[in-house]
Each structure stands twice: as structure tokens, then as C-alpha cells.
Amino acid sequence: MKINIQNAINQQINQEQSAAYIYLGMSAYFESENLTGFASWCRAQYEEEIAHSMRLFQYLLDRDGQVILDTIKAPRMHFDSPLHVFQVALKQEQDNTKSIDKMYELASKENDHATISHLQWFVDEQVEEEKNVSECLALIERAGDDANAILYLNDKFGERTAADIE
Ligand code: MG
């Protein structure tokens, strides 16, 4: 495996771990606000991002690459509102999509077919991730300042578990 591909994958492992940590911070924020449904939704996202990083971790090992783990920044712990959380979450997913696209372009340029094939799953997954977070954001926008609507959404979001997702 070429060193630039290995570097990009290691960077993406860090990105996925960082995304997980950001969702964990969001989950703690919601717990502190007694919005346990949103908290559990964010915790499911946390687990999903960890699973993404592990796919890349295993891929590097399978290709005899070297795993190099880097520092993970402390996540934001305070937010203005549920709306604010989902705005940050959508931006993060959009940034992650860009990062995966860049990795895909690099693998294509280097004619690394195995990496292209492995990354295809991530390309498809990001479509789902952006769609899910966008839909959540739209519902929270619609709820606005209506406390009953927010509590209803909190209950609905709480029905989702990590088992529902990949
Ligand atoms: Mg991810």
C-alpha cells in the first residue's frame, strides 16, 4: 500500500474517532438537559462512528499497512439548544463526506482498486448519514420553540438504538 494512501486512511480513522467523540459530547449535553431520547440518539451515532473507524483500522491491518493513531481533540460540551446540536452535526457530516471524497479521489488517482472498493461503502454511508441528520434537523426546525413538540421528538429519537443502524 502506498504511503499517501496509508496516511489518508490513518487520518480518516482519526476523523471517525473524533466524530464519535463529538457525538458523545452531544449525548452528555442532552443528558444534562434531561433530553434522554436525543441523548440516546447521539450515543447511537457515537457507536456508529466508532464502527466506521474500526472498518478502516481493520482494512489497514488486512493490507499490511501501519496503523498510526493520533490525538483526538476534546469535543464541544455546551450547546445553545437541540437545534444548535443538529446544525453542528450536519456540518460535521458534510465535512466528513468531503474527507471521504478526497480519499476516494486519491485512491482513484493511485489506481488502488482495493481501497476504492473499500471506500465505496463509506461513500454510500455518507449519503445515509447526511440524509438522516438533515431530516432530524428539519423536524427540530419545525418544532421551533414549542416545548411539547421538542419533547415529542425527544421521545421519537429515543426509539432509535444502535442496533437499528450500521
Ligand atoms: Mg462516520
Short mmCIF file of C-alpha atoms and ligand atoms in Angstrom, two decimals:
data_model
loop_
_atom_site.label_atom_id
_atom_site.label_comp_id
_atom_site.label_asym_id
_atom_site.label_seq_id
_atom_site.Cartn_x
_atom_site.Cartn_y
_atom_site.Cartn_z
CA MET A 1 0.00 0.00 0.00
CA LYS A 2 1.31 3.43 -0.93
CA ILE A 3 2.30 5.65 1.94
CA ASN A 4 -0.01 8.50 0.89
CA ILE A 5 -2.99 6.13 0.91
CA GLN A 6 -1.95 4.77 4.30
CA ASN A 7 -1.65 8.33 5.65
CA ALA A 8 -5.10 9.24 4.33
CA ILE A 9 -6.67 6.17 5.93
CA ASN A 10 -4.97 6.86 9.25
CA GLN A 11 -6.24 10.42 9.07
CA GLN A 12 -9.74 9.14 8.39
CA ILE A 13 -9.54 6.76 11.37
CA ASN A 14 -8.83 9.86 13.47
CA GLN A 15 -11.67 11.74 11.80
CA GLU A 16 -14.16 8.95 12.58
CA GLN A 17 -12.93 8.70 16.18
CA SER A 18 -13.21 12.49 16.50
CA ALA A 19 -16.74 12.39 15.08
CA ALA A 20 -17.60 9.70 17.64
CA TYR A 21 -16.24 11.88 20.44
CA ILE A 22 -18.22 14.89 19.21
CA TYR A 23 -21.44 12.83 19.27
CA LEU A 24 -20.55 11.61 22.76
CA GLY A 25 -20.19 15.23 23.89
CA MET A 26 -23.60 15.97 22.36
CA SER A 27 -25.05 12.99 24.18
CA ALA A 28 -23.71 14.30 27.50
CA TYR A 29 -25.16 17.74 26.75
CA PHE A 30 -28.62 16.24 26.13
CA GLU A 31 -28.37 14.15 29.31
CA SER A 32 -27.61 17.33 31.25
CA GLU A 33 -30.77 18.86 29.75
CA ASN A 34 -32.83 15.76 30.66
CA LEU A 35 -33.48 15.10 26.96
CA THR A 36 -32.60 11.43 27.19
CA GLY A 37 -34.13 10.48 23.83
CA PHE A 38 -31.85 12.86 21.93
CA ALA A 39 -29.01 11.71 24.19
CA SER A 40 -29.51 8.09 23.23
CA TRP A 41 -29.76 9.05 19.53
CA CYS A 42 -26.36 10.76 19.82
CA ARG A 43 -24.95 7.78 21.66
CA ALA A 44 -26.05 5.53 18.79
CA GLN A 45 -24.22 7.90 16.42
CA TYR A 46 -21.17 7.63 18.66
CA GLU A 47 -21.20 3.84 18.33
CA GLU A 48 -21.70 4.08 14.60
CA GLU A 49 -18.68 6.37 14.16
CA ILE A 50 -16.54 4.03 16.25
CA ALA A 51 -17.64 1.17 13.97
CA HIS A 52 -16.63 3.27 10.93
CA SER A 53 -13.16 3.87 12.36
CA MET A 54 -12.80 0.15 13.08
CA ARG A 55 -13.63 -0.74 9.47
CA LEU A 56 -10.69 1.41 8.35
CA PHE A 57 -8.47 0.12 11.16
CA GLN A 58 -9.13 -3.47 10.08
CA TYR A 59 -8.65 -2.57 6.42
CA LEU A 60 -5.18 -1.19 7.11
CA LEU A 61 -4.28 -4.36 9.00
CA ASP A 62 -5.66 -6.56 6.20
CA ARG A 63 -3.48 -4.71 3.68
CA ASP A 64 -0.38 -4.95 5.87
CA GLY A 65 -0.49 -1.22 6.43
CA GLN A 66 0.70 0.53 9.54
CA VAL A 67 -1.93 1.90 11.92
CA ILE A 68 -0.87 5.25 13.37
CA LEU A 69 -3.27 6.62 15.96
CA ASP A 70 -3.22 10.34 16.62
CA THR A 71 -4.57 12.73 19.26
CA ILE A 72 -8.32 13.30 19.44
CA LYS A 73 -9.39 16.84 20.29
CA ALA A 74 -11.72 17.45 23.22
CA PRO A 75 -15.25 17.86 21.86
CA ARG A 76 -17.61 20.77 22.49
CA MET A 77 -19.67 20.13 25.62
CA HIS A 78 -22.05 23.10 25.55
CA PHE A 79 -24.71 23.94 23.01
CA ASP A 80 -27.42 26.60 22.82
CA SER A 81 -30.28 24.24 22.00
CA PRO A 82 -31.19 20.93 20.31
CA LEU A 83 -31.34 22.91 17.05
CA HIS A 84 -27.76 24.05 17.57
CA VAL A 85 -26.61 20.46 18.15
CA PHE A 86 -28.12 19.25 14.89
CA GLN A 87 -26.71 22.19 12.95
CA VAL A 88 -23.25 21.25 14.20
CA ALA A 89 -23.93 17.56 13.47
CA LEU A 90 -24.94 18.28 9.86
CA LYS A 91 -21.85 20.41 9.27
CA GLN A 92 -19.71 17.62 10.70
CA GLU A 93 -21.29 15.03 8.39
CA GLN A 94 -20.80 17.31 5.39
CA ASP A 95 -17.13 17.77 6.32
CA ASN A 96 -16.76 14.03 6.73
CA THR A 97 -18.25 13.46 3.29
CA LYS A 98 -15.66 15.83 1.81
CA SER A 99 -12.89 13.97 3.57
CA ILE A 100 -14.09 10.59 2.26
CA ASP A 101 -14.47 12.01 -1.25
CA LYS A 102 -10.88 13.28 -1.12
CA MET A 103 -9.65 9.87 -0.02
CA TYR A 104 -11.64 8.23 -2.81
CA GLU A 105 -10.11 10.62 -5.36
CA LEU A 106 -6.62 9.83 -4.07
CA ALA A 107 -7.25 6.06 -4.28
CA SER A 108 -8.55 6.54 -7.85
CA LYS A 109 -5.51 8.62 -8.84
CA GLU A 110 -3.22 5.92 -7.44
CA ASN A 111 -5.21 3.12 -9.10
CA ASP A 112 -5.60 1.42 -5.73
CA HIS A 113 -8.64 -0.70 -6.61
CA ALA A 114 -8.90 -2.46 -3.25
CA THR A 115 -9.07 0.87 -1.44
CA ILE A 116 -11.58 2.25 -3.96
CA SER A 117 -13.75 -0.80 -3.35
CA HIS A 118 -13.46 -0.49 0.44
CA LEU A 119 -14.30 3.21 0.33
CA GLN A 120 -17.42 2.67 -1.78
CA TRP A 121 -19.24 1.59 1.39
CA PHE A 122 -18.26 4.87 3.06
CA VAL A 123 -19.42 6.94 0.08
CA ASP A 124 -22.85 5.27 0.29
CA GLU A 125 -22.93 5.52 4.08
CA GLN A 126 -22.35 9.28 3.98
CA VAL A 127 -25.41 9.71 1.76
CA GLU A 128 -27.42 8.00 4.54
CA GLU A 129 -25.73 9.96 7.32
CA GLU A 130 -26.37 13.35 5.72
CA LYS A 131 -29.94 12.38 4.91
CA ASN A 132 -30.65 11.21 8.49
CA VAL A 133 -29.16 14.27 10.15
CA SER A 134 -30.85 16.63 7.65
CA GLU A 135 -34.21 15.05 8.38
CA CYS A 136 -33.68 15.35 12.14
CA LEU A 137 -32.63 18.97 11.74
CA ALA A 138 -35.73 19.73 9.65
CA LEU A 139 -38.01 18.25 12.33
CA ILE A 140 -36.32 20.24 15.09
CA GLU A 141 -36.56 23.41 12.99
CA ARG A 142 -40.25 22.73 12.51
CA ALA A 143 -40.74 22.22 16.27
CA GLY A 144 -39.22 25.65 16.88
CA ASP A 145 -39.82 26.90 20.43
CA ASP A 146 -42.77 24.59 21.03
CA ALA A 147 -41.70 22.64 24.16
CA ASN A 148 -44.31 19.93 23.57
CA ALA A 149 -43.06 19.34 20.05
CA ILE A 150 -39.45 19.10 21.30
CA LEU A 151 -40.49 16.60 23.99
CA TYR A 152 -42.38 14.58 21.38
CA LEU A 153 -39.29 14.50 19.13
CA ASN A 154 -37.14 13.60 22.14
CA ASP A 155 -39.35 10.52 22.67
CA LYS A 156 -39.26 9.60 18.97
CA PHE A 157 -35.47 9.94 18.75
CA GLY A 158 -35.14 7.76 21.83
CA GLU A 159 -36.75 4.87 19.97
CA ARG A 160 -33.70 4.56 17.78
CA THR A 161 -30.97 2.25 19.02
CA ALA A 162 -27.51 1.43 17.78
CA ALA A 163 -28.86 -1.94 16.61
CA ASP A 164 -31.05 -0.12 14.05
CA ILE A 165 -28.03 1.23 12.27
CA GLU A 166 -24.76 0.04 10.85
MG MG B 1 -18.58 8.09 10.05
#
